[in-house]
Structure formats: C-alpha cells, structure tokens
Coordinates of C-alpha atoms in Angstrom, one line a residue:
X1 CA 36.9 11.1 40.6
X2 CA 35.9 8.1 39.4
X3 CA 32.7 6.5 40.9
X4 CA 30.4 3.3 39.6
X5 CA 27.0 3.4 39.3
X6 CA 25.8 -0.2 40.7
X7 CA 22.5 -2.5 40.0
X8 CA 21.3 -4.1 43.1
X9 CA 20.0 -7.4 42.1
X10 CA 17.9 -9.5 44.1
X11 CA 18.0 -13.4 43.2
X12 CA 16.7 -16.6 44.1
X13 CA 19.7 -19.4 44.2
X14 CA 18.8 -23.3 44.0
X15 CA 20.4 -24.1 47.1
X16 CA 19.9 -28.5 47.7
X17 CA 17.6 -30.8 48.0
X18 CA 16.1 -34.2 50.2
X19 CA 14.0 -37.0 50.1
X20 CA 12.5 -38.9 52.7
X21 CA 10.2 -41.8 52.5
X22 CA 7.7 -42.2 55.4
X23 CA 6.5 -45.9 56.2
X24 CA 2.8 -46.0 57.8
X25 CA 1.2 -49.1 59.5
X26 CA -1.5 -48.7 61.3
X27 CA -4.5 -51.4 62.5
X28 CA -7.7 -50.6 62.3
X29 CA -11.3 -52.3 63.9
X30 CA -14.4 -52.6 62.0
X31 CA -17.4 -50.2 63.8
X32 CA -19.8 -52.5 65.7
X33 CA -22.4 -50.6 62.8
X34 CA -20.2 -52.0 60.1
X35 CA -20.7 -55.4 58.8
X36 CA -18.1 -58.1 58.7
X37 CA -15.3 -57.6 56.3
X38 CA -15.7 -60.5 53.6
X39 CA -13.5 -58.7 50.9
X40 CA -11.7 -55.6 49.8
X41 CA -12.6 -54.2 46.8
X42 CA -11.2 -50.4 46.5
X43 CA -8.7 -48.5 48.3
X44 CA -7.5 -44.8 47.7
X45 CA -6.3 -42.3 50.0
X46 CA -5.0 -38.8 50.1
X47 CA -1.9 -36.9 52.0
X48 CA -2.4 -33.7 53.7
X49 CA 0.1 -31.8 55.0
X50 CA -0.6 -30.0 58.2
X51 CA 2.6 -27.9 58.9
X52 CA 6.2 -27.5 58.0
X53 CA 8.5 -26.5 60.1
X54 CA 12.1 -24.9 59.2
X55 CA 14.7 -25.9 62.2
X56 CA 18.5 -25.5 61.7
X57 CA 19.6 -27.9 59.1
X58 CA 16.3 -29.7 59.4
X59 CA 12.6 -29.6 58.8
X60 CA 9.8 -31.3 60.7
X61 CA 6.6 -32.3 58.5
X62 CA 3.4 -33.0 60.1
X63 CA 0.4 -34.4 58.3
X64 CA -2.0 -37.5 58.0
X65 CA -3.1 -39.9 55.3
X66 CA -6.8 -39.8 55.0
X67 CA -7.8 -43.1 53.8
X68 CA -11.0 -45.3 52.3
X69 CA -11.6 -48.8 52.0
X70 CA -14.6 -50.3 50.0
X71 CA -15.4 -53.9 50.9
X72 CA -17.8 -56.4 50.7
X73 CA -19.0 -57.4 53.9
X74 CA -20.3 -61.1 55.0
X75 CA -23.7 -60.2 54.2
X76 CA -23.0 -59.5 50.2
X77 CA -23.3 -55.6 50.6
X78 CA -20.8 -53.0 50.0
X79 CA -19.9 -50.5 52.9
X80 CA -17.2 -48.1 53.1
X81 CA -14.5 -47.6 56.1
X82 CA -12.7 -44.2 56.4
X83 CA -9.9 -43.3 58.5
X84 CA -6.4 -41.2 58.9
X85 CA -2.8 -41.9 60.0
X86 CA -0.9 -39.0 61.5
X87 CA 2.8 -38.4 61.2
X88 CA 5.6 -36.1 61.9
X89 CA 8.9 -36.6 60.0
X90 CA 12.0 -35.0 60.9
X91 CA 14.2 -34.5 57.5
X92 CA 18.0 -33.6 57.3
X93 CA 19.0 -30.9 54.7
X94 CA 22.2 -30.0 55.3
X95 CA 23.3 -25.8 55.3
X96 CA 19.1 -24.6 55.5
X97 CA 19.1 -22.0 56.8
X98 CA 15.8 -20.3 59.1
X99 CA 15.3 -17.4 56.4
X100 CA 15.5 -20.0 53.3
X101 CA 12.6 -20.8 51.0
X102 CA 11.4 -24.1 51.3
X103 CA 9.3 -26.3 48.6
X104 CA 7.3 -29.1 49.8
X105 CA 6.3 -31.8 47.5
X106 CA 4.7 -35.3 48.4
X107 CA 3.6 -38.4 46.7
X108 CA 1.7 -41.7 48.2
X109 CA 3.8 -44.4 46.5
X110 CA 1.9 -47.1 47.8
X111 CA -1.2 -48.3 49.7
X112 CA -2.3 -51.7 50.6
X113 CA -5.2 -52.5 52.7
X114 CA -5.2 -55.9 54.0
X115 CA -7.7 -58.1 56.2
X116 CA -6.2 -59.5 59.4
X117 CA -9.8 -60.9 60.4
X118 CA -13.5 -59.9 59.5
X119 CA -13.1 -57.3 62.7
X120 CA -9.7 -55.5 61.9
X121 CA -7.9 -54.6 58.9
X122 CA -4.5 -53.1 58.5
X123 CA -3.5 -50.1 56.0
X124 CA -0.2 -49.8 55.0
X125 CA 1.6 -47.1 52.9
X126 CA 4.9 -45.3 51.8
X127 CA 4.8 -41.4 51.4
X128 CA 7.6 -39.6 49.7
X129 CA 8.3 -36.5 50.8
X130 CA 10.9 -34.1 48.3
X131 CA 12.3 -30.8 49.8
X132 CA 13.6 -28.4 47.1
X133 CA 15.5 -25.2 49.3
X134 CA 16.4 -21.9 47.5
X135 CA 17.5 -18.7 49.2
X136 CA 17.9 -14.8 48.4
X137 CA 21.0 -13.0 48.1
X138 CA 21.8 -9.8 46.8
X139 CA 24.7 -9.0 44.1
X140 CA 25.7 -5.2 43.5
X141 CA 27.2 -5.3 40.0
X142 CA 28.2 -1.6 37.9
X143 CA 26.0 -0.7 35.2
X144 CA 27.8 2.9 34.7
X145 CA 30.4 4.8 35.5
X146 CA 30.2 8.7 36.7
X147 CA 33.4 10.4 36.2
X148 CA 32.3 14.0 37.7
X149 CA 32.8 16.8 36.6
X150 CA 34.3 17.6 33.1
X151 CA 38.0 18.9 34.3
X152 CA 41.3 17.9 33.3
X153 CA 42.1 15.7 35.9
X154 CA 38.6 13.5 35.3
X155 CA 39.6 10.3 34.0
X156 CA 38.7 9.7 30.2
X157 CA 37.2 6.2 30.3
X158 CA 36.6 3.7 27.7
X159 CA 33.9 1.3 28.6
X160 CA 33.1 -2.0 27.2
X161 CA 29.3 -3.7 28.4
X162 CA 27.9 -6.7 27.6
X163 CA 24.0 -7.9 28.2
X164 CA 23.2 -11.0 30.5
X165 CA 20.0 -12.8 30.6
X166 CA 18.7 -13.1 34.1
X167 CA 15.6 -15.3 35.2
X168 CA 14.4 -13.8 38.8
X169 CA 11.7 -14.7 40.9
X170 CA 8.7 -12.1 40.5
X171 CA 6.3 -13.5 42.8
X172 CA 5.3 -16.1 45.0
X173 CA 1.7 -16.4 45.6
X174 CA -0.2 -19.2 46.7
X175 CA -4.1 -19.3 46.2
X176 CA -7.5 -21.5 46.1
X177 CA -9.9 -22.1 43.3
X178 CA -13.0 -23.5 44.0
X179 CA -15.4 -25.8 42.2
X180 CA -19.3 -25.9 43.0
X181 CA -21.5 -28.2 40.5
X182 CA -25.0 -29.7 41.0
X183 CA -24.8 -33.5 39.5
X184 CA -28.2 -34.9 38.6
X185 CA -28.7 -38.9 37.8
X186 CA -29.8 -39.7 34.2
X187 CA -33.2 -40.6 34.0
X188 CA -32.7 -44.8 33.7
X189 CA -30.9 -44.5 37.2
X190 CA -32.7 -45.2 40.3
X191 CA -32.8 -42.9 43.6
X192 CA -30.0 -42.5 45.7
X193 CA -29.8 -44.4 49.1
X194 CA -26.5 -43.7 49.7
X195 CA -23.2 -42.6 48.5
X196 CA -20.6 -45.7 49.1
X197 CA -17.7 -44.1 47.1
X198 CA -16.6 -41.2 45.2
X199 CA -13.7 -40.0 43.8
X200 CA -12.3 -36.8 42.0
X201 CA -9.2 -36.5 39.9
X202 CA -8.0 -33.3 37.8
X203 CA -7.3 -33.9 34.3
X204 CA -5.4 -31.3 31.8
X205 CA -5.2 -28.6 33.9
X206 CA -3.3 -25.6 32.3
X207 CA -2.4 -22.6 34.0
X208 CA -1.4 -18.7 32.1
X209 CA -0.4 -16.0 33.4
X210 CA -2.1 -12.3 32.0
X211 CA -2.0 -8.6 34.0
X212 CA -3.4 -8.6 36.9
X213 CA -4.8 -12.2 37.0
X214 CA -3.9 -15.8 36.7
X215 CA -5.9 -17.8 34.2
X216 CA -6.7 -22.0 34.6
X217 CA -9.2 -24.6 33.1
X218 CA -9.2 -28.2 33.2
X219 CA -11.4 -30.8 34.0
X220 CA -12.4 -32.5 36.8
X221 CA -13.3 -36.1 36.6
X222 CA -16.2 -37.7 39.1
X223 CA -16.8 -40.9 39.9
X224 CA -19.8 -42.1 42.4
X225 CA -20.6 -45.9 43.4
X226 CA -24.2 -45.4 45.5
X227 CA -26.7 -47.9 46.7
X228 CA -29.9 -47.4 45.1
X229 CA -33.1 -46.5 46.8
X230 CA -35.3 -49.6 47.5
X231 CA -35.0 -53.2 49.0
X232 CA -33.0 -55.1 46.4
X233 CA -31.9 -52.0 44.4
X234 CA -28.7 -52.7 42.6
X235 CA -25.6 -50.8 42.9
X236 CA -25.1 -48.0 40.7
X237 CA -22.3 -45.8 39.4
X238 CA -22.4 -42.6 37.6
X239 CA -19.0 -40.8 35.7
X240 CA -18.7 -37.1 35.1
X241 CA -16.3 -35.0 33.3
X242 CA -16.5 -31.4 34.5
X243 CA -14.8 -29.0 32.7
X244 CA -13.9 -26.0 34.4
X245 CA -12.5 -22.4 33.9
X246 CA -11.8 -19.5 35.6
X247 CA -9.1 -16.4 36.9
X248 CA -7.5 -15.9 40.3
X249 CA -6.6 -12.3 40.4
X250 CA -3.0 -11.4 41.2
X251 CA -2.2 -7.9 40.7
X252 CA 1.4 -8.4 40.5
X253 CA 1.3 -10.8 37.7
X254 CA 2.1 -9.2 34.1
X255 CA 1.5 -11.7 30.6
X256 CA 5.2 -11.6 30.3
X257 CA 6.0 -13.9 33.5
X258 CA 7.3 -17.6 33.4
X259 CA 5.0 -19.0 35.4
X260 CA 6.1 -22.7 37.4
X261 CA 2.7 -24.1 38.9
X262 CA 1.5 -26.7 40.8
X263 CA -2.1 -27.6 41.1
X264 CA -3.2 -29.9 44.1
X265 CA -7.0 -30.8 44.8
X266 CA -6.7 -30.1 48.6
X267 CA -10.7 -30.7 49.5
X268 CA -13.5 -32.5 47.8
X269 CA -16.9 -33.3 48.7
X270 CA -19.8 -34.8 47.4
X271 CA -23.3 -35.6 49.3
X272 CA -26.4 -36.8 47.8
X273 CA -29.4 -34.2 48.0
X274 CA -33.3 -34.2 46.6
X275 CA -34.2 -32.7 43.7
X276 CA -37.5 -30.5 43.4
X277 CA -39.8 -33.5 43.7
X278 CA -38.2 -34.6 47.0
X279 CA -36.1 -37.1 45.5
X280 CA -32.4 -38.2 46.0
X281 CA -31.8 -38.0 42.3
X282 CA -29.1 -34.7 42.9
X283 CA -25.8 -34.6 44.3
X284 CA -23.7 -31.4 45.4
X285 CA -20.2 -31.4 44.2
X286 CA -17.3 -29.0 46.1
X287 CA -13.7 -29.1 45.1
X288 CA -11.1 -26.6 45.9
X289 CA -7.9 -26.2 44.1
X290 CA -4.9 -25.1 45.9
X291 CA -2.4 -23.1 43.2
X292 CA 1.1 -23.0 44.2
X293 CA 2.4 -20.3 42.3
X294 CA 5.8 -19.1 41.1
X295 CA 6.7 -16.5 38.4
X296 CA 9.7 -15.5 36.8
X297 CA 10.6 -12.5 35.0
X298 CA 13.3 -12.6 32.1
X299 CA 15.5 -9.6 32.3
X300 CA 18.8 -8.3 29.9
X301 CA 20.7 -6.4 32.1
X302 CA 23.6 -4.7 30.8
X303 CA 27.1 -4.5 33.0
X304 CA 30.5 -3.3 32.7
X305 CA 32.7 -6.0 31.2
X306 CA 35.8 -3.7 31.3
X307 CA 37.3 -0.4 31.7
X308 CA 40.4 1.6 30.8
X309 CA 41.3 5.4 30.9
X310 CA 43.7 6.9 28.1
X311 CA 45.3 9.8 31.2
X312 CA 44.3 8.0 34.6
X313 CA 45.3 4.7 35.9
X314 CA 42.6 2.5 36.6
X315 CA 43.1 -0.2 39.5
X316 CA 39.6 -2.7 39.1
X317 CA 38.1 -5.4 42.1
X318 CA 35.8 -8.0 40.3
X319 CA 34.1 -10.3 41.6
X320 CA 32.1 -13.3 40.7
X321 CA 27.9 -13.2 40.4
X322 CA 25.5 -16.3 39.5
X323 CA 22.5 -15.8 38.2
X324 CA 19.9 -18.4 36.6
X325 CA 18.6 -18.3 32.7
X326 CA 15.7 -19.7 31.6
X327 CA 17.0 -22.2 29.1
X328 CA 13.5 -24.0 28.2
X329 CA 9.6 -23.6 28.9
X330 CA 8.2 -27.0 27.5
X331 CA 4.8 -28.6 27.4
X332 CA 5.6 -32.1 26.4
X333 CA 3.1 -34.4 25.6
X334 CA 3.6 -38.3 25.7
X335 CA 0.7 -40.4 24.6
X336 CA 0.4 -44.4 25.7
X337 CA -1.2 -47.3 23.8
X338 CA -0.8 -50.4 25.8
X339 CA -2.8 -53.8 25.9
X340 CA -2.8 -55.7 28.9
X341 CA -4.5 -58.9 29.8
X342 CA -6.5 -59.0 33.5
X343 CA -6.8 -62.0 35.8
X344 CA -10.2 -63.8 35.6
X345 CA -11.2 -62.9 32.0
X346 CA -14.0 -65.1 31.1
X347 CA -16.0 -63.2 34.1
X348 CA -15.8 -59.6 33.1
X349 CA -18.4 -57.8 31.8
X350 CA -17.4 -54.5 31.5
X351 CA -15.1 -51.7 32.6
X352 CA -17.1 -49.2 34.4
X353 CA -14.2 -47.2 35.5
X354 CA -10.4 -46.6 35.0
X355 CA -8.0 -43.7 37.0
X356 CA -4.6 -43.2 36.6
X357 CA -1.8 -41.8 38.6
X358 CA 1.6 -40.7 36.9
X359 CA 4.7 -41.3 39.0
X360 CA 8.1 -40.4 38.1
X361 CA 10.9 -43.0 38.8
X362 CA 14.2 -41.2 37.0
X363 CA 15.2 -38.6 35.0
X364 CA 18.5 -38.2 33.2
X365 CA 20.3 -35.6 31.0
X366 CA 21.1 -36.3 27.5
X367 CA 22.3 -34.1 24.7
X368 CA 20.1 -31.8 24.2
X369 CA 17.1 -33.1 26.2
X370 CA 15.5 -34.8 29.6
X371 CA 15.0 -38.0 29.2
X372 CA 11.9 -39.2 31.9
X373 CA 11.3 -42.7 32.5
X374 CA 8.3 -43.6 34.8
X375 CA 4.9 -45.5 35.1
X376 CA 1.4 -44.8 34.9
X377 CA -0.8 -46.5 37.4
X378 CA -3.8 -47.4 36.0
X379 CA -6.7 -48.8 38.3
X380 CA -10.0 -50.3 36.8
X381 CA -13.3 -50.9 38.6
X382 CA -15.2 -53.9 36.1
X383 CA -18.6 -55.8 36.4
X384 CA -18.4 -59.5 36.7
X385 CA -20.7 -62.2 35.8
X386 CA -19.9 -63.7 39.6
X387 CA -23.5 -63.1 41.5
X388 CA -21.3 -63.2 45.1
X389 CA -18.6 -60.6 43.6
X390 CA -20.4 -58.5 40.6
X391 CA -17.8 -55.6 41.4
X392 CA -14.1 -55.8 41.3
X393 CA -10.7 -53.9 40.9
X394 CA -7.4 -54.3 39.0
X395 CA -4.3 -52.1 39.1
X396 CA -1.9 -52.4 36.4
X397 CA 1.5 -50.5 36.3
X398 CA 2.6 -49.3 32.5
X399 CA 6.1 -47.9 32.0
X400 CA 6.7 -45.1 29.8
X401 CA 10.1 -42.8 28.7
X402 CA 10.0 -39.6 26.8
X403 CA 12.7 -37.7 25.9
X404 CA 12.1 -33.5 26.8
X405 CA 13.7 -31.6 24.2
X406 CA 15.9 -28.8 26.1
X407 CA 18.9 -27.8 23.6
X408 CA 21.8 -26.8 25.8
X409 CA 21.0 -28.7 28.5
X410 CA 23.8 -29.8 31.1
X411 CA 24.3 -31.4 34.5
X412 CA 24.1 -28.1 36.1
X413 CA 20.7 -27.1 34.8
X414 CA 17.8 -27.0 37.3
X415 CA 15.1 -29.0 36.2
X416 CA 11.5 -28.3 37.8
X417 CA 9.1 -30.9 36.6
X418 CA 5.5 -31.3 36.6
X419 CA 3.7 -34.2 35.6
X420 CA 0.1 -34.5 34.9
X421 CA -2.5 -37.1 33.4
X422 CA -4.2 -35.0 30.2
X423 CA -6.3 -38.0 29.3
X424 CA -7.2 -41.7 30.0
X425 CA -9.3 -44.7 28.4
X426 CA -9.8 -48.1 28.9
X427 CA -11.5 -50.3 26.7
X428 CA -12.5 -54.3 26.8
X429 CA -11.1 -55.7 23.7
X430 CA -12.2 -59.3 24.2
X431 CA -10.3 -62.2 25.8
X432 CA -9.6 -60.6 28.7
X433 CA -7.3 -58.1 27.1
X434 CA -8.0 -54.3 27.9
X435 CA -6.8 -51.7 25.8
X436 CA -5.4 -48.5 27.6
X437 CA -4.4 -45.2 25.7
X438 CA -3.7 -42.3 27.8
X439 CA -1.9 -39.0 27.4
X440 CA 0.5 -37.8 29.7
X441 CA 1.7 -33.9 30.3
X442 CA 4.8 -33.2 31.2
X443 CA 5.6 -29.7 32.0
X444 CA 9.2 -28.8 32.1
X445 CA 11.0 -25.5 33.1
X446 CA 14.8 -25.8 32.9
X447 CA 16.9 -23.0 34.5
X448 CA 20.6 -22.9 33.4
X449 CA 22.8 -21.3 36.3
X450 CA 25.5 -18.8 34.7
X451 CA 28.3 -17.3 36.8
X452 CA 29.4 -13.7 35.4
X453 CA 32.9 -11.6 36.3
X454 CA 31.4 -8.2 37.4
X455 CA 33.1 -5.0 38.2
X456 CA 32.7 -4.1 41.9
X457 CA 34.8 -1.2 42.0
X458 CA 37.4 0.7 40.6
X459 CA 40.2 3.3 41.9
X460 CA 41.9 5.9 39.8
X461 CA 45.7 7.4 40.2
X462 CA 47.8 9.5 37.9
X463 CA 48.9 8.3 34.5
X464 CA 52.6 6.5 35.1
X465 CA 54.2 9.5 32.1
X466 CA 57.7 8.1 32.0
X467 CA 55.6 4.8 30.7
X468 CA 53.6 6.9 28.7
X469 CA 56.5 8.6 26.9
X470 CA 58.0 5.4 26.2
X471 CA 55.3 3.7 24.2
X472 CA 55.9 4.4 20.3
X473 CA 53.7 7.5 19.1
X474 CA 52.6 5.2 16.0
X475 CA 53.4 1.0 15.4
X476 CA 51.9 -1.5 13.0
X477 CA 50.1 -4.5 14.1
X478 CA 49.3 -7.8 13.0
X479 CA 45.9 -9.3 14.7
X480 CA 46.2 -12.6 16.7
X481 CA 44.7 -15.2 17.3
X482 CA 42.3 -14.1 20.5
X483 CA 42.4 -10.4 19.8
X484 CA 39.8 -7.9 19.7
X485 CA 39.5 -4.2 19.0
X486 CA 38.9 -3.5 22.4
X487 CA 41.8 -5.4 23.7
X488 CA 44.4 -4.0 21.1
X489 CA 43.0 -0.8 21.5
X490 CA 43.6 -1.0 25.8
X491 CA 46.8 -2.8 25.3
X492 CA 48.4 0.4 23.3
X493 CA 46.9 3.0 25.4
X494 CA 44.1 4.3 22.3
X495 CA 40.7 3.9 21.6
X496 CA 38.6 1.8 19.2
X497 CA 37.6 4.7 17.5
X498 CA 40.7 5.8 17.0
X499 CA 41.7 2.7 15.2
X500 CA 38.6 2.4 13.2
X501 CA 39.7 6.0 12.2
X502 CA 43.2 5.4 11.0
X503 CA 42.1 1.9 9.7
X504 CA 39.2 3.1 7.5
X505 CA 37.5 0.2 9.4
X506 CA 34.1 0.2 9.5
X507 CA 32.9 -2.4 11.8
X508 CA 34.0 -3.7 15.0
X509 CA 35.6 -6.9 14.1
X510 CA 39.1 -8.1 13.4
X511 CA 40.5 -11.5 12.0
X512 CA 43.5 -12.9 13.2
X513 CA 46.6 -11.6 10.4
X514 CA 44.6 -8.6 9.9
X515 CA 47.4 -5.1 9.4
X516 CA 46.5 -2.3 11.7
X517 CA 48.4 0.8 12.2
X518 CA 47.8 2.0 15.8
X519 CA 48.2 5.4 16.6
X520 CA 48.5 6.0 20.7
X521 CA 46.1 8.6 21.7
X522 CA 47.7 11.7 23.5
X523 CA 45.3 13.4 26.8

C-alpha cells in the first residue's frame, strides 16, 4: 500500500487592492473669545481612523481630520483655531470576504484653509485611502512516501525531490511605543505665556527584530511657537531633535524574520509647566507611536516532484500550489539637493523652521528595479522685515525619482514600499534663494509569487507484466536535449543508481549526445 505523507502549508496571498479619495469641505465660525482673522499663517492636519468594517465586497471606513490653523488677528497678535471634520467612506473591494485581512493606509494629500470673512474660515482637504487585501489558505503538499511494510507486494519507489523557498507571514502584531520628554528653555528665551503652535514629526525611524522583541530607534522633531510672557514680548520658537530608542516585547519574534513595519505618530501633546522656581520655562512632551508589524519567515521546503515504481504502476494526481518568496529587502537612500526661490525675498530675514512630507506619485517596474517618482513637500516658516507680518510661511514641492535595485522583479511582483524622511535642512543662500537638502528613505520588501505543481495523491496497481516482458533487457541510448537521468531511468524502467553503475558515472548529470547503456530493472 502506497501512502503519501503530506505537509499542511499555511499561506497568505495578496487578493487585491482598492483606492478611494475623500473630499472634505466645511466652514468654521471663529469663537467670540478670539480675534477677527486677518491672515492665515500656518495650517496642519492629522487623519485619525476610528473604525474599519469589513462587509460583503466593501469596506466602511470611519475617521476624522483634526486640523489646526495659526492666524494673525486684526489686532496683530497670533492665535490658534482647532477643529475636526468627521467622515465615513464606503470603499468597494471586489472579492472581499469577511475573513480576509485588510490593511488600510491613508494620506492627507492636500489641506487648504481659507478666509471667508473675518469671522468664518473654510477648511478643504483631500484624503487618499488605500486598501490592500490578503487572504489565508492552506495547501497540502506531498513531502514523503510511506510504502508500508516491506513485502514482495510493496511498491519499490523511486523519488525525485526539490526544494522550494517559501515566505510565510509568521506574525502580525500591533503595539505602541511612548516617548515622554521634558524640554527646558535656553537662558536667552523669555518665559512662556502660552503655546501658539506645536509640531512633532518622525525622522529616520528604523526597526529590527531580535529574539523575543522588536527594536526601534529614530528621532522626534519638535517645533513650538509660543507667546513670550509680559506685555509686548515677542513671539518665540524652539526646535528640538529628540533621539529615541527602545524595544517592544513580542515573544514570537525571532531575529531571522524579515519585517515589514509601518510606524504612525497617533498621539502628540505638549504642555507648558513651571520649573522648580515656579517660572514657566519647561514643557512636557508626550508622543505615542503605533507600530503595525508584519513579519515573514523564509522556509525551504522539500517537496516531492515525481514518483515511479519499478514493480508497480503508479498513478499520480497533481495540483498547483502558489507561494510567495522574498525577492528582495532593500532600504535605499535618495538624496535631494535643490535650490528654490521664495516670494518677497527682499524681506526675508531668516528661516526659523522647515518640515517635509514624502509623497509617492507613481511606481513602475523596470529591468532589475522599481522606479519611484514622487515629491517632497517642504514647508518653511521664516521671519520677515515687515513689522505687520513678521512671520510668514511658504510651501515648495520638490520632485524626485529613484530606481530601487530589485534583481528579478517583474509585473507580478508584490511591492511593499514604505517611504520616510531621514534628514531635511533649508538654508538661505542670498537673493531669496533657499537651498534644500534632504535624504528620503525608501524601504522596499518585494515578494515574488511562484506557482508549483505538487503531488496531491498517488495510487498503485499491479505492473503490466506483458508490457514489461516486451521491453528489451539492455539497450543503447543517445541522450537527447531536455533529458535528465531521472527522465531516462523512468522511461526505461530502471533506476538512476543502476544507470550510473552500468555507465561508470560519478555525477547525476548528462548532456545531449552522451551514449548510455540502459539495463532494465527486474523486480
């Protein structure tokens, strides 16, 4: 009796993706306690996703845009207005099933705050939601043959094996990492009356799995504008780079896993507080990072490629199993050096702050690489010589392109690309020209789908003795193109070992034109 020993392979397959754009548009009344609006200086927004519900062939995404606007009042002072816009967006995803795994990515493409009148502002934004869907399935593939007890009726089986490299998702895990820091004003800065504006941005975040934990490090860029204490005190700002490193306990992680990790800043807060002398010269900074971790394990599986018997007739049933293998894991650095000209250049005194956002516009598979096109959106805050409008801002889009090396990439390759900003500086060069230098990180994990024929079952039956007797006991054979020792031995009802012994071969390789003596195996 012939039985196949099978291995159950738990696989994840990309099922599809969908993209939707949400347009947000709302008007906001300036509270009575705040000054009339004369000029908008800065605006920023953050997207928060509250829920993602998986329905039949569609997702329902609920979230909100939290925005902050820094404006100059009619009396000349700076004030901050905050608000939010809720949204609910259904996204059609053909083939989506309830048990599928959904990954949602979002990006605030555009935010525009405008003045309707001195007491009413308009906020418009464009949000892109990108959905990627994976599904889990099991494959049973034959990995060994169990011929039962050794009897005269037992099939004498020749086995051809092959190794297949497979990448499986070993772990999905979400966790948070908190950064708390106390910032102290330098001696030349006045005390804080109140904070007008604050920003936090991640720079150069890297993650690395080790046994039982995930390591991470990077920088948190903090920028604060505040009103100095005392009548007539000038507007002040501080900028700090806070390095951080730490670890998250994840018991299932091993250091040989290949990570695909996205990091979002989901909470940020800065509050002014008194120092030990009771003066408002310190700030408590609190930030929470969310890590969405997906870790792959690379396994080399030995599968059965073919079987035949020298004393029984075997009937094989085969099927197709599709796997993913890791084609490349590549962290690339794209450097940008660009000169831009600002308006009203003659009135610019200095640039006091710059921050950037990396936006990917398009990716294209090229020979041995992935071509990436995008823009670096740089926002600069600068001081002017105009006493009525001493603080101004400008936004510049700097295009970039880069070819990420990925040998073997093709149209079927699944590319998971995480862009980031590692470094950014903006320096006045004179004449209103600003030199922007930046380093963009492009973290690519490329998976290559492969489909293999696998043996699902095998049935054996008695050998056709009449046919066997008609085969010649010994023949001469000239190796043909496409032949292998396995194919030759199977065709002539013998074994590779018998062919090698009869011909004095020391290696299991032949080439077209070789002459062989083939002896029929009698069982």
